[in-house]
Amino acid sequence: ETLNIGAQEDVVSAMENISVGTIDFNNVKAGKNVFKFSKDDFSTNLKVFDEIDGVTVVVNIFEASKKVVDIDKSRVSFTNVPENCIVSLVDSYSLIEGVTVFGGKDAISSLDADSVYAVVDMADYKGKTGRDTVLAKVTVQNANCWAYGTYEIPINVVVS
């Protein structure tokens, strides 16, 4: 379809594409994936002339293979931990179980659990001392594979 937009001449002449939003591959599975973006997600230097609320993007992944792996706690790390916090995994926690990874057939067949890891970004953490649950971003060290889904892990936090 056509989307009628406007912008300053220098912006238009330098334009190679238009970003209508960002798709997180953790939300892409094999098959048909539908993502909706509000026109508020479009670049701020663009004016949309059409009477629309947003756009729908369809991503079809038909040739993907799937593998389910577990991530050992040694492959979980924390970033941006506030200076007043000490964070650790709950002692009894040993695995992120059932992580779904998609990719090409050859890439999936050679994939092992050591290629998959999880990072917890604590930058916006506002918790208090005690046990909590946080989201871990799962990443695959193979450009032809990606992790699907959201994974929660239990942590212990000490706030000083």
PDB file of C-alpha atoms in Angstrom:
ATOM      1  CA  GLU A   1       0.000   0.000   0.000  1.00  0.00           C
ATOM      2  CA  THR A   2       0.958   3.645  -0.258  1.00  0.00           C
ATOM      3  CA  LEU A   3       1.558   5.935   2.688  1.00  0.00           C
ATOM      4  CA  ASN A   4       1.569   9.659   1.941  1.00  0.00           C
ATOM      5  CA  ILE A   5       4.072  11.534   4.083  1.00  0.00           C
ATOM      6  CA  GLY A   6       5.820  14.861   4.053  1.00  0.00           C
ATOM      7  CA  ALA A   7       9.014  16.259   5.533  1.00  0.00           C
ATOM      8  CA  GLN A   8      11.567  18.991   4.939  1.00  0.00           C
ATOM      9  CA  GLU A   9      13.313  18.717   1.567  1.00  0.00           C
ATOM     10  CA  ASP A  10      16.713  17.806   3.048  1.00  0.00           C
ATOM     11  CA  VAL A  11      15.080  15.040   5.107  1.00  0.00           C
ATOM     12  CA  VAL A  12      13.227  13.620   2.090  1.00  0.00           C
ATOM     13  CA  SER A  13      16.286  13.734  -0.199  1.00  0.00           C
ATOM     14  CA  ALA A  14      18.386  11.833   2.364  1.00  0.00           C
ATOM     15  CA  MET A  15      15.660   9.263   3.047  1.00  0.00           C
ATOM     16  CA  GLU A  16      16.265   5.656   2.020  1.00  0.00           C
ATOM     17  CA  ASN A  17      13.486   4.162   4.119  1.00  0.00           C
ATOM     18  CA  ILE A  18      10.879   5.014   6.721  1.00  0.00           C
ATOM     19  CA  SER A  19      10.835   3.444  10.154  1.00  0.00           C
ATOM     20  CA  VAL A  20       7.331   2.791  11.416  1.00  0.00           C
ATOM     21  CA  GLY A  21       8.504   1.014  14.564  1.00  0.00           C
ATOM     22  CA  THR A  22      10.844  -1.604  15.961  1.00  0.00           C
ATOM     23  CA  ILE A  23      10.194  -5.333  16.039  1.00  0.00           C
ATOM     24  CA  ASP A  24      11.836  -7.239  18.879  1.00  0.00           C
ATOM     25  CA  PHE A  25      12.858 -10.679  17.593  1.00  0.00           C
ATOM     26  CA  ASN A  26      11.883 -12.142  20.980  1.00  0.00           C
ATOM     27  CA  ASN A  27       8.325 -11.632  19.683  1.00  0.00           C
ATOM     28  CA  VAL A  28       8.878 -13.370  16.306  1.00  0.00           C
ATOM     29  CA  LYS A  29       7.985 -17.052  15.991  1.00  0.00           C
ATOM     30  CA  ALA A  30       7.762 -19.423  13.032  1.00  0.00           C
ATOM     31  CA  GLY A  31       4.720 -18.703  10.892  1.00  0.00           C
ATOM     32  CA  LYS A  32       2.775 -15.459  10.550  1.00  0.00           C
ATOM     33  CA  ASN A  33       3.585 -12.597  12.950  1.00  0.00           C
ATOM     34  CA  VAL A  34       1.479  -9.428  13.005  1.00  0.00           C
ATOM     35  CA  PHE A  35       2.707  -6.192  14.573  1.00  0.00           C
ATOM     36  CA  LYS A  36       0.710  -2.974  14.868  1.00  0.00           C
ATOM     37  CA  PHE A  37       2.358   0.438  15.133  1.00  0.00           C
ATOM     38  CA  SER A  38       0.678   3.729  15.954  1.00  0.00           C
ATOM     39  CA  LYS A  39       1.466   6.700  13.737  1.00  0.00           C
ATOM     40  CA  ASP A  40       3.010   8.142  16.917  1.00  0.00           C
ATOM     41  CA  ASP A  41       5.758   5.508  16.484  1.00  0.00           C
ATOM     42  CA  PHE A  42       6.833   7.046  13.144  1.00  0.00           C
ATOM     43  CA  SER A  43       9.872   9.271  12.904  1.00  0.00           C
ATOM     44  CA  THR A  44       9.215  12.662  14.536  1.00  0.00           C
ATOM     45  CA  ASN A  45      10.368  14.607  11.473  1.00  0.00           C
ATOM     46  CA  LEU A  46       7.593  13.133   9.291  1.00  0.00           C
ATOM     47  CA  LYS A  47       4.062  14.365   8.677  1.00  0.00           C
ATOM     48  CA  VAL A  48       1.515  11.678   7.754  1.00  0.00           C
ATOM     49  CA  PHE A  49      -1.109  13.039   5.367  1.00  0.00           C
ATOM     50  CA  ASP A  50      -3.320   9.956   5.293  1.00  0.00           C
ATOM     51  CA  GLU A  51      -6.167   9.553   7.772  1.00  0.00           C
ATOM     52  CA  ILE A  52      -4.714   6.569   9.593  1.00  0.00           C
ATOM     53  CA  ASP A  53      -4.138   5.637  13.203  1.00  0.00           C
ATOM     54  CA  GLY A  54      -1.158   3.437  12.381  1.00  0.00           C
ATOM     55  CA  VAL A  55       0.147   0.607  10.242  1.00  0.00           C
ATOM     56  CA  THR A  56       0.205  -3.162  10.429  1.00  0.00           C
ATOM     57  CA  VAL A  57       3.390  -5.055   9.581  1.00  0.00           C
ATOM     58  CA  VAL A  58       3.271  -8.775   8.774  1.00  0.00           C
ATOM     59  CA  VAL A  59       6.428 -10.862   9.107  1.00  0.00           C
ATOM     60  CA  ASN A  60       6.186 -14.385   7.687  1.00  0.00           C
ATOM     61  CA  ILE A  61       8.778 -16.917   8.844  1.00  0.00           C
ATOM     62  CA  PHE A  62       8.120 -20.157   6.989  1.00  0.00           C
ATOM     63  CA  GLU A  63      11.482 -21.899   6.757  1.00  0.00           C
ATOM     64  CA  ALA A  64      12.459 -21.770  10.441  1.00  0.00           C
ATOM     65  CA  SER A  65      13.447 -24.724  12.554  1.00  0.00           C
ATOM     66  CA  LYS A  66      12.980 -24.779  16.324  1.00  0.00           C
ATOM     67  CA  LYS A  67      15.000 -26.058  19.250  1.00  0.00           C
ATOM     68  CA  VAL A  68      14.213 -25.839  22.960  1.00  0.00           C
ATOM     69  CA  VAL A  69      17.211 -25.405  25.280  1.00  0.00           C
ATOM     70  CA  ASP A  70      17.840 -24.714  28.953  1.00  0.00           C
ATOM     71  CA  ILE A  71      20.169 -21.907  30.064  1.00  0.00           C
ATOM     72  CA  ASP A  72      22.418 -22.722  32.997  1.00  0.00           C
ATOM     73  CA  LYS A  73      22.605 -20.053  35.710  1.00  0.00           C
ATOM     74  CA  SER A  74      26.285 -19.508  34.836  1.00  0.00           C
ATOM     75  CA  ARG A  75      25.082 -18.006  31.530  1.00  0.00           C
ATOM     76  CA  VAL A  76      22.898 -15.375  33.242  1.00  0.00           C
ATOM     77  CA  SER A  77      24.394 -11.925  33.849  1.00  0.00           C
ATOM     78  CA  PHE A  78      23.210  -8.582  35.221  1.00  0.00           C
ATOM     79  CA  THR A  79      23.914  -5.152  33.710  1.00  0.00           C
ATOM     80  CA  ASN A  80      23.363  -1.614  34.974  1.00  0.00           C
ATOM     81  CA  VAL A  81      22.973  -2.736  38.582  1.00  0.00           C
ATOM     82  CA  PRO A  82      22.381   0.379  40.731  1.00  0.00           C
ATOM     83  CA  GLU A  83      25.304   1.188  43.028  1.00  0.00           C
ATOM     84  CA  ASN A  84      23.128   0.688  46.101  1.00  0.00           C
ATOM     85  CA  CYS A  85      22.065  -2.855  45.083  1.00  0.00           C
ATOM     86  CA  ILE A  86      23.581  -6.308  45.323  1.00  0.00           C
ATOM     87  CA  VAL A  87      21.798  -8.738  43.005  1.00  0.00           C
ATOM     88  CA  SER A  88      22.094 -12.513  42.736  1.00  0.00           C
ATOM     89  CA  LEU A  89      20.050 -15.408  41.470  1.00  0.00           C
ATOM     90  CA  VAL A  90      17.993 -17.237  44.081  1.00  0.00           C
ATOM     91  CA  ASP A  91      20.186 -20.089  45.396  1.00  0.00           C
ATOM     92  CA  SER A  92      17.749 -22.834  44.414  1.00  0.00           C
ATOM     93  CA  TYR A  93      17.495 -21.518  40.843  1.00  0.00           C
ATOM     94  CA  SER A  94      19.709 -23.393  38.390  1.00  0.00           C
ATOM     95  CA  LEU A  95      18.175 -23.117  34.901  1.00  0.00           C
ATOM     96  CA  ILE A  96      16.020 -21.014  32.651  1.00  0.00           C
ATOM     97  CA  GLU A  97      14.064 -23.953  31.302  1.00  0.00           C
ATOM     98  CA  GLY A  98      12.367 -24.318  27.955  1.00  0.00           C
ATOM     99  CA  VAL A  99      13.921 -21.449  25.982  1.00  0.00           C
ATOM    100  CA  THR A 100      12.639 -21.598  22.406  1.00  0.00           C
ATOM    101  CA  VAL A 101      15.162 -20.790  19.676  1.00  0.00           C
ATOM    102  CA  PHE A 102      14.298 -20.404  15.981  1.00  0.00           C
ATOM    103  CA  GLY A 103      16.637 -20.336  13.022  1.00  0.00           C
ATOM    104  CA  GLY A 104      17.668 -22.034   9.810  1.00  0.00           C
ATOM    105  CA  LYS A 105      17.836 -25.835   9.797  1.00  0.00           C
ATOM    106  CA  ASP A 106      21.657 -26.010   9.733  1.00  0.00           C
ATOM    107  CA  ALA A 107      22.074 -23.322  12.394  1.00  0.00           C
ATOM    108  CA  ILE A 108      19.565 -25.003  14.716  1.00  0.00           C
ATOM    109  CA  SER A 109      21.082 -28.462  14.281  1.00  0.00           C
ATOM    110  CA  SER A 110      24.515 -27.177  15.367  1.00  0.00           C
ATOM    111  CA  LEU A 111      23.163 -25.008  18.203  1.00  0.00           C
ATOM    112  CA  ASP A 112      24.062 -25.987  21.742  1.00  0.00           C
ATOM    113  CA  ALA A 113      23.035 -24.509  25.087  1.00  0.00           C
ATOM    114  CA  ASP A 114      26.410 -22.735  25.443  1.00  0.00           C
ATOM    115  CA  SER A 115      25.398 -20.487  22.531  1.00  0.00           C
ATOM    116  CA  VAL A 116      22.407 -19.126  24.431  1.00  0.00           C
ATOM    117  CA  TYR A 117      22.631 -16.691  27.333  1.00  0.00           C
ATOM    118  CA  ALA A 118      20.460 -14.300  29.303  1.00  0.00           C
ATOM    119  CA  VAL A 119      21.045 -10.718  30.420  1.00  0.00           C
ATOM    120  CA  VAL A 120      18.994  -8.845  33.003  1.00  0.00           C
ATOM    121  CA  ASP A 121      19.133  -5.061  32.622  1.00  0.00           C
ATOM    122  CA  MET A 122      18.660  -3.578  36.087  1.00  0.00           C
ATOM    123  CA  ALA A 123      18.810   0.082  34.956  1.00  0.00           C
ATOM    124  CA  ASP A 124      15.187   0.818  35.814  1.00  0.00           C
ATOM    125  CA  TYR A 125      14.968  -1.485  38.821  1.00  0.00           C
ATOM    126  CA  LYS A 126      13.042   0.108  41.701  1.00  0.00           C
ATOM    127  CA  GLY A 127      12.697  -2.882  44.010  1.00  0.00           C
ATOM    128  CA  LYS A 128      13.593  -3.270  47.646  1.00  0.00           C
ATOM    129  CA  THR A 129      15.560  -5.784  49.708  1.00  0.00           C
ATOM    130  CA  GLY A 130      14.218  -9.319  49.353  1.00  0.00           C
ATOM    131  CA  ARG A 131      13.241 -11.751  46.654  1.00  0.00           C
ATOM    132  CA  ASP A 132      11.911 -10.477  43.336  1.00  0.00           C
ATOM    133  CA  THR A 133      11.257 -11.631  39.781  1.00  0.00           C
ATOM    134  CA  VAL A 134      12.758  -9.853  36.763  1.00  0.00           C
ATOM    135  CA  LEU A 135      12.691 -10.290  32.989  1.00  0.00           C
ATOM    136  CA  ALA A 136      15.761 -11.743  31.302  1.00  0.00           C
ATOM    137  CA  LYS A 137      16.565 -10.884  27.682  1.00  0.00           C
ATOM    138  CA  VAL A 138      17.667 -14.113  26.009  1.00  0.00           C
ATOM    139  CA  THR A 139      20.201 -13.863  23.198  1.00  0.00           C
ATOM    140  CA  VAL A 140      21.715 -16.420  20.843  1.00  0.00           C
ATOM    141  CA  GLN A 141      25.352 -16.199  19.753  1.00  0.00           C
ATOM    142  CA  ASN A 142      24.483 -17.087  16.170  1.00  0.00           C
ATOM    143  CA  ALA A 143      23.343 -14.473  13.663  1.00  0.00           C
ATOM    144  CA  ASN A 144      21.043 -17.044  12.024  1.00  0.00           C
ATOM    145  CA  CYS A 145      19.073 -17.838  15.189  1.00  0.00           C
ATOM    146  CA  TRP A 146      16.959 -15.937  17.690  1.00  0.00           C
ATOM    147  CA  ALA A 147      15.264 -16.642  21.009  1.00  0.00           C
ATOM    148  CA  TYR A 148      11.491 -16.363  21.185  1.00  0.00           C
ATOM    149  CA  GLY A 149       9.529 -15.446  24.278  1.00  0.00           C
ATOM    150  CA  THR A 150       9.833 -13.690  27.586  1.00  0.00           C
ATOM    151  CA  TYR A 151      11.613 -15.320  30.501  1.00  0.00           C
ATOM    152  CA  GLU A 152      11.329 -14.399  34.180  1.00  0.00           C
ATOM    153  CA  ILE A 153      13.955 -15.311  36.729  1.00  0.00           C
ATOM    154  CA  PRO A 154      13.954 -15.105  40.542  1.00  0.00           C
ATOM    155  CA  ILE A 155      16.554 -12.886  42.180  1.00  0.00           C
ATOM    156  CA  ASN A 156      17.684 -11.851  45.639  1.00  0.00           C
ATOM    157  CA  VAL A 157      18.236  -8.143  46.106  1.00  0.00           C
ATOM    158  CA  VAL A 158      19.972  -6.272  48.909  1.00  0.00           C
ATOM    159  CA  VAL A 159      19.408  -2.512  48.781  1.00  0.00           C
ATOM    160  CA  SER A 160      21.606  -0.353  50.997  1.00  0.00           C
TER     161      SER A 160
END
